[in-house]
Every structure is written in C-alpha cells, then in structure tokens.
Amino acid sequence: QEQLMESGGGSVQAGESLELACRVPRDVYRNRCITWFRQIPGKEREGVAQIYCTGERPTIADSLKGRFTISRNNAESTVYLTVGALNPDDTGTYTCAAARSCDCPRPEFSGDNEYWGRGTQVTVSS
C-alpha cells in the first residue's frame, strides 16, 4: 500500500507562513495528480490545491488564491503547499492525496483519490 507523508505543519501567529510538504513514493509521484485537502473543525473537508503529474495546471481554490501556492520538486518526489498570510480560520488538518491518473479530476478537487497521507496539523493563533 502506497503511503504519502505530510510534514511542515505547526503552530504559528496570524500573518505568518508555512511550507507544507507531501512526500510521495516515486512510482506514484511520476504518474499522478496530487491534491491538497484540509479539514477545518466543524466543516467538511475541502480541496485546497492540485497539480498535474507534469507540473501543469497548478490550481488553487478560489477563496485561497493569492495566499496559497502549489509546486512540485521532482528531485525530491515532493509536492509543496505554501500557505501565506495565515489566519485562525486556516486552522485544521492538511492532507495530500494522489489521484488515479496524471491529469487532475474535473471538476476541480472531485474524484476518487487512490492514496492518502495522514495529514499535518496547522494551528494559527491571533
């Protein structure tokens, strides 16, 4: 069973930034779209960002554009989510997942992801 591994979460003050990492097994990394999700307490899980296996079409959820970016590092088999200008409403568990193909599902953040990580916690205090 392939397993993705997130890291980089932590406790920060409002306005600060974090770089979250999703380490992906190489055979999965090369062929799969990777999506970042987050689960905020009291809310349903939501898609945050996704990127094709080729690095094309990086997509950020509309409400997060301008603050979040997604990128791939091929040498490290890692997908990064940079989260900026954090506020307490961003507090939650951030999880990455690998889709069943290189192309990301349409509509955005939909579809059945095959492999998941366990998540990394982000806590933002005011």
mmCIF file of C-alpha atoms in Angstrom:
data_model
loop_
_atom_site.group_PDB
_atom_site.id
_atom_site.type_symbol
_atom_site.label_atom_id
_atom_site.label_comp_id
_atom_site.label_asym_id
_atom_site.label_seq_id
_atom_site.Cartn_x
_atom_site.Cartn_y
_atom_site.Cartn_z
ATOM 1 C CA GLN A 1 0.000 0.000 0.000
ATOM 2 C CA GLU A 2 1.492 3.276 -1.104
ATOM 3 C CA GLN A 3 1.593 5.975 1.522
ATOM 4 C CA LEU A 4 2.001 9.702 1.192
ATOM 5 C CA MET A 5 3.632 11.570 4.056
ATOM 6 C CA GLU A 6 2.933 15.175 5.000
ATOM 7 C CA SER A 7 5.167 17.424 7.083
ATOM 8 C CA GLY A 8 5.693 21.089 7.835
ATOM 9 C CA GLY A 9 2.645 21.841 9.942
ATOM 10 C CA GLY A 10 2.881 23.655 13.243
ATOM 11 C CA SER A 11 1.621 26.464 15.438
ATOM 12 C CA VAL A 12 2.060 29.971 14.083
ATOM 13 C CA GLN A 13 0.820 33.500 14.636
ATOM 14 C CA ALA A 14 -1.667 35.172 12.320
ATOM 15 C CA GLY A 15 0.046 36.663 9.299
ATOM 16 C CA GLU A 16 2.833 34.110 9.193
ATOM 17 C CA SER A 17 3.507 31.495 6.511
ATOM 18 C CA LEU A 18 4.203 27.782 6.382
ATOM 19 C CA GLU A 19 5.541 25.429 3.734
ATOM 20 C CA LEU A 20 3.810 22.062 3.858
ATOM 21 C CA ALA A 21 5.427 19.089 2.149
ATOM 22 C CA CYS A 22 3.852 15.952 0.736
ATOM 23 C CA ARG A 23 6.446 13.243 0.171
ATOM 24 C CA VAL A 24 5.204 10.793 -2.465
ATOM 25 C CA PRO A 25 6.603 7.361 -3.370
ATOM 26 C CA ARG A 26 8.482 7.858 -6.626
ATOM 27 C CA ASP A 27 6.438 5.476 -8.743
ATOM 28 C CA VAL A 28 3.285 7.294 -7.684
ATOM 29 C CA TYR A 29 4.801 10.767 -7.913
ATOM 30 C CA ARG A 30 5.705 10.394 -11.591
ATOM 31 C CA ASN A 31 2.210 9.409 -12.738
ATOM 32 C CA ARG A 32 -0.359 11.007 -10.504
ATOM 33 C CA CYS A 33 -2.104 14.272 -9.933
ATOM 34 C CA ILE A 34 -1.586 15.375 -6.318
ATOM 35 C CA THR A 35 -4.236 17.264 -4.389
ATOM 36 C CA TRP A 36 -4.045 19.011 -1.040
ATOM 37 C CA PHE A 37 -7.171 18.982 1.132
ATOM 38 C CA ARG A 38 -7.896 20.479 4.513
ATOM 39 C CA GLN A 39 -10.311 19.665 7.275
ATOM 40 C CA ILE A 40 -11.277 22.612 9.421
ATOM 41 C CA PRO A 41 -13.049 21.767 12.700
ATOM 42 C CA GLY A 42 -16.804 21.798 12.225
ATOM 43 C CA LYS A 43 -16.594 21.889 8.426
ATOM 44 C CA GLU A 44 -16.458 19.380 5.610
ATOM 45 C CA ARG A 45 -13.149 18.528 4.010
ATOM 46 C CA GLU A 46 -12.348 20.916 1.190
ATOM 47 C CA GLY A 47 -9.951 20.866 -1.724
ATOM 48 C CA VAL A 48 -7.185 23.436 -1.414
ATOM 49 C CA ALA A 49 -4.848 22.925 -4.357
ATOM 50 C CA GLN A 50 -3.966 20.404 -7.033
ATOM 51 C CA ILE A 51 -1.319 19.894 -9.691
ATOM 52 C CA TYR A 52 -0.844 17.519 -12.631
ATOM 53 C CA CYS A 53 1.969 14.958 -12.561
ATOM 54 C CA THR A 54 3.690 17.059 -15.234
ATOM 55 C CA GLY A 55 3.541 20.157 -13.057
ATOM 56 C CA GLU A 56 0.996 21.733 -15.371
ATOM 57 C CA ARG A 57 -2.208 23.441 -14.344
ATOM 58 C CA PRO A 58 -1.493 24.236 -10.714
ATOM 59 C CA THR A 59 -4.904 25.097 -9.306
ATOM 60 C CA ILE A 60 -5.774 26.867 -6.082
ATOM 61 C CA ALA A 61 -9.261 27.029 -4.585
ATOM 62 C CA ASP A 62 -10.842 30.387 -5.437
ATOM 63 C CA SER A 63 -11.130 31.532 -1.814
ATOM 64 C CA LEU A 64 -7.412 30.885 -1.236
ATOM 65 C CA LYS A 65 -5.899 32.400 -4.365
ATOM 66 C CA GLY A 66 -3.250 34.944 -3.633
ATOM 67 C CA ARG A 67 -2.259 33.273 -0.366
ATOM 68 C CA PHE A 68 -1.601 29.621 -1.263
ATOM 69 C CA THR A 69 0.652 28.152 -3.941
ATOM 70 C CA ILE A 70 1.387 24.573 -5.001
ATOM 71 C CA SER A 71 4.527 23.241 -6.652
ATOM 72 C CA ARG A 72 6.376 20.012 -7.382
ATOM 73 C CA ASN A 73 10.029 19.148 -6.734
ATOM 74 C CA ASN A 74 10.891 16.215 -8.971
ATOM 75 C CA ALA A 75 14.257 15.522 -7.383
ATOM 76 C CA GLU A 76 12.584 15.118 -4.012
ATOM 77 C CA SER A 77 9.335 13.485 -5.206
ATOM 78 C CA THR A 78 7.588 16.080 -3.106
ATOM 79 C CA VAL A 79 4.641 18.387 -3.649
ATOM 80 C CA TYR A 80 4.773 21.611 -1.669
ATOM 81 C CA LEU A 81 1.901 23.757 -0.470
ATOM 82 C CA THR A 82 2.982 27.207 0.613
ATOM 83 C CA VAL A 83 0.394 28.846 2.812
ATOM 84 C CA GLY A 84 0.751 32.553 3.430
ATOM 85 C CA ALA A 85 -0.908 35.307 5.449
ATOM 86 C CA LEU A 86 -2.388 32.674 7.712
ATOM 87 C CA ASN A 87 -5.347 33.474 9.915
ATOM 88 C CA PRO A 88 -7.145 31.470 12.618
ATOM 89 C CA ASP A 89 -9.730 30.299 10.056
ATOM 90 C CA ASP A 90 -6.963 28.323 8.361
ATOM 91 C CA THR A 91 -6.519 26.129 11.419
ATOM 92 C CA GLY A 92 -7.042 22.491 10.564
ATOM 93 C CA THR A 93 -5.536 19.268 9.279
ATOM 94 C CA TYR A 94 -3.935 19.431 5.837
ATOM 95 C CA THR A 95 -3.765 16.179 3.894
ATOM 96 C CA CYS A 96 -2.440 15.247 0.461
ATOM 97 C CA ALA A 97 -3.763 12.597 -1.881
ATOM 98 C CA ALA A 98 -2.808 11.012 -5.205
ATOM 99 C CA ALA A 99 -5.415 10.672 -7.932
ATOM 100 C CA ARG A 100 -5.695 7.664 -10.242
ATOM 101 C CA SER A 101 -4.142 9.463 -13.196
ATOM 102 C CA CYS A 102 -1.695 12.172 -14.173
ATOM 103 C CA ASP A 103 -4.467 14.578 -15.061
ATOM 104 C CA CYS A 104 -6.363 16.053 -12.180
ATOM 105 C CA PRO A 105 -10.065 15.295 -11.969
ATOM 106 C CA ARG A 106 -12.641 17.718 -13.321
ATOM 107 C CA PRO A 107 -14.426 19.482 -11.746
ATOM 108 C CA GLU A 108 -11.593 20.524 -9.508
ATOM 109 C CA PHE A 109 -10.948 18.533 -6.342
ATOM 110 C CA SER A 110 -13.517 15.904 -7.245
ATOM 111 C CA GLY A 111 -12.923 12.268 -7.964
ATOM 112 C CA ASP A 112 -11.677 9.269 -6.134
ATOM 113 C CA ASN A 113 -8.112 9.589 -4.884
ATOM 114 C CA GLU A 114 -6.253 6.320 -4.570
ATOM 115 C CA TYR A 115 -3.589 7.095 -1.981
ATOM 116 C CA TRP A 116 -3.688 9.355 1.033
ATOM 117 C CA GLY A 117 -1.429 10.703 3.719
ATOM 118 C CA ARG A 118 -2.331 11.022 7.368
ATOM 119 C CA GLY A 119 -2.227 14.790 7.479
ATOM 120 C CA THR A 120 -0.289 17.548 9.181
ATOM 121 C CA GLN A 121 -1.817 19.938 11.689
ATOM 122 C CA VAL A 122 -1.762 23.692 11.184
ATOM 123 C CA THR A 123 -2.765 25.887 14.106
ATOM 124 C CA VAL A 124 -2.972 29.653 13.724
ATOM 125 C CA SER A 125 -3.407 31.908 16.719
ATOM 126 C CA SER A 126 -4.469 35.550 16.643
#
